[in-house]
Amino acid sequence: MCRLLAYLGDPLYLDELVCSAQHSLVAQSRLATQAKTATNGDGVGIGWYGDRDEPGVYREAMPAWGDENLQSLCRTLRSRLFFAHVRAATGTSTSRENCHPFRQGRWLFMHNGQIGGYARVRRALEARLPDHLFAARRGATDSELLFLLTLARIEAGETAEQAMPTVLDDTLALMRAAGVDEPLRFAAALADGDQIHAFRFASDGKPPTLYVNEGERGSIIASEPVNTHTGQWHPVPPNSWVRLSRLGATVSA
């Protein structure tokens, strides 16, 4: 299982949550406390929004705790909306192309979980991508594929809250048709530069952990509390989604 963190609020240096906090994302890459896999050393990535519509992205296929470039960037980058992710690979290679977050236009996406029996449904899922989004695919992960499938529905006119659950329902239907018994587990964050949409779902009732925190300076979505921000950490209910905006967090089932 991977670990993720997303922030929206007053501009903040990334290292406050990614590197310096008591249970920062870098600390979680060494020792996660609420995951089946304690070590998340198969890659690291950050994504941030600045003055331009398209976000910046840094990804590297090495452990976060040994990445000096990551720490330097986080000390100097200040953003009102950013993502950070540490990876524990589940069946695909450890490479930069497979590291999160993924970017397409103004959108950012990162994910923790897996499509059960992914190899048995991958081809059918990829066939549902329009040509321009299939061409945009760079890695081999189920995460990137779910992201692009969601963007296809958004481009067709659906909202993020409509598109993502529909993609998960369609994926689960394909898994069942292929006789896959393994679960679909999903905790993810999707941003367009103004809002963050976070989702927590599992077909077996055991979704990956996900928390929301509303503090004075902004709101955080994270796999595990980082223990440095004012406000309270609240678990996101299973099979629900959260919208973070400048007005705070809204949780919906």
CSV table of C-alpha atoms in Angstrom, one decimal, residues 6-10 17 211-222 225-226 228-236 242-252:
chain,number,residue,atom,x,y,z
A,6,ALA,CA,-2.9,16.5,-0.4
A,7,TYR,CA,-3.2,20.1,0.9
A,8,LEU,CA,-5.4,23.0,-0.1
A,9,GLY,CA,-5.3,26.4,1.7
A,10,ASP,CA,-3.0,29.3,2.5
A,17,LEU,CA,4.0,18.3,5.8
A,211,TYR,CA,-8.2,11.1,6.9
A,212,VAL,CA,-9.3,14.7,6.5
A,213,ASN,CA,-8.1,17.6,8.6
A,214,GLU,CA,-9.6,21.1,8.6
A,215,GLY,CA,-7.1,23.6,10.2
A,216,GLU,CA,-6.8,27.3,10.4
A,217,ARG,CA,-4.5,27.6,7.4
A,218,GLY,CA,-6.1,24.9,5.2
A,219,SER,CA,-7.4,21.4,4.8
A,220,ILE,CA,-5.4,18.1,4.4
A,221,ILE,CA,-6.3,14.7,3.0
A,222,ALA,CA,-3.8,12.0,4.1
A,225,PRO,CA,-2.3,11.9,10.3
A,226,VAL,CA,1.0,13.8,10.2
A,228,THR,CA,1.5,18.8,13.1
A,229,HIS,CA,-1.6,20.7,11.9
A,230,THR,CA,-4.2,22.4,14.0
A,231,GLY,CA,-7.6,20.9,13.9
A,232,GLN,CA,-8.8,17.3,14.2
A,233,TRP,CA,-8.1,14.3,12.0
A,234,HIS,CA,-11.3,12.5,11.0
A,235,PRO,CA,-11.5,9.2,9.1
A,236,VAL,CA,-13.2,9.5,5.7
A,242,VAL,CA,-14.6,14.4,0.1
A,243,ARG,CA,-14.4,17.8,-1.7
A,244,LEU,CA,-11.8,20.2,-0.5
A,245,SER,CA,-12.3,23.9,-1.5
A,246,ARG,CA,-11.4,27.2,-0.1
A,247,LEU,CA,-14.5,27.0,2.0
A,248,GLY,CA,-13.3,23.8,3.7
A,249,ALA,CA,-14.2,20.1,3.4
A,250,THR,CA,-17.5,18.5,2.4
A,251,VAL,CA,-18.0,14.8,2.9
A,252,SER,CA,-20.6,12.9,0.9
